[in-house]
């Protein structure tokens, strides 16, 4: 698993209005920021990805979210 700081590549903007934690959206330009450890992970990871505290983890296009209340959905735009 690569530890890449996504903030060096993308500018992130929170979705407005914020989606409900029970139904988090996913897509190629949507990312999840763990509010516990501040790590950003793609909502559709194709390579193995996880946040530092283990709240977000996935690969192969699927992401598991252990605690959706600790997730902020953001849109990423290349710098």
Coordinates of C-alpha atoms in Angstrom, one line a residue:
X1 CA 0.0 0.0 0.0
X2 CA 1.3 3.4 -1.0
X3 CA 1.3 6.2 1.6
X4 CA 0.7 9.2 -0.8
X5 CA -0.5 12.5 0.6
X6 CA -3.4 13.2 -1.8
X7 CA -3.3 16.9 -0.8
X8 CA -0.1 17.3 -2.8
X9 CA -1.9 16.2 -6.0
X10 CA -5.5 17.5 -5.6
X11 CA -7.4 20.4 -4.1
X12 CA -10.3 19.1 -2.1
X13 CA -13.7 20.7 -1.6
X14 CA -16.4 19.4 0.8
X15 CA -19.7 18.5 -0.9
X16 CA -22.4 21.0 -0.2
X17 CA -24.8 20.0 1.2
X18 CA -23.0 17.2 3.1
X19 CA -24.4 13.8 2.3
X20 CA -26.0 11.6 5.0
X21 CA -23.6 9.2 6.7
X22 CA -26.0 6.4 6.0
X23 CA -25.8 6.8 2.2
X24 CA -22.3 8.0 1.3
X25 CA -21.9 8.7 -2.5
X26 CA -19.0 7.3 -4.5
X27 CA -17.4 8.2 -7.8
X28 CA -14.2 8.8 -9.6
X29 CA -13.8 12.3 -8.3
X30 CA -15.2 11.7 -4.8
X31 CA -12.9 11.1 -1.9
X32 CA -13.5 10.3 1.8
X33 CA -11.6 12.2 4.5
X34 CA -11.4 10.4 7.8
X35 CA -12.1 13.0 10.5
X36 CA -10.2 10.8 13.0
X37 CA -6.8 10.8 11.3
X38 CA -7.3 13.3 8.5
X39 CA -6.2 10.8 5.7
X40 CA -8.0 11.1 2.3
X41 CA -8.9 7.9 0.4
X42 CA -10.6 7.6 -3.0
X43 CA -14.2 6.4 -2.7
X44 CA -13.5 3.8 -5.4
X45 CA -9.9 2.6 -4.8
X46 CA -8.4 0.4 -7.5
X47 CA -5.2 -0.2 -5.5
X48 CA -5.0 -1.1 -1.9
X49 CA -5.8 2.0 0.2
X50 CA -6.5 2.7 3.9
X51 CA -6.4 5.5 6.4
X52 CA -4.0 5.4 9.4
X53 CA -6.7 4.6 12.0
X54 CA -8.3 1.8 10.0
X55 CA -11.7 3.5 9.5
X56 CA -11.4 3.4 5.7
X57 CA -9.9 0.5 3.8
X58 CA -10.4 -1.1 0.4
X59 CA -9.2 -2.1 -3.0
X60 CA -10.5 -3.4 -6.3
X61 CA -13.1 -0.6 -6.6
X62 CA -14.7 -1.3 -3.1
X63 CA -14.2 0.7 0.0
X64 CA -15.2 -0.4 3.5
X65 CA -16.2 2.3 6.0
X66 CA -16.3 1.2 9.6
X67 CA -17.7 4.4 11.1
X68 CA -19.5 6.6 8.5
X69 CA -20.0 9.3 11.1
X70 CA -16.3 10.0 11.0
X71 CA -16.1 10.5 7.2
X72 CA -16.3 13.8 5.3
X73 CA -17.1 13.4 1.6
X74 CA -14.9 15.8 -0.6
X75 CA -14.5 16.3 -4.3
X76 CA -11.0 16.3 -5.7
X77 CA -9.7 18.5 -8.5
X78 CA -6.1 18.3 -9.9
X79 CA -3.9 21.2 -8.9

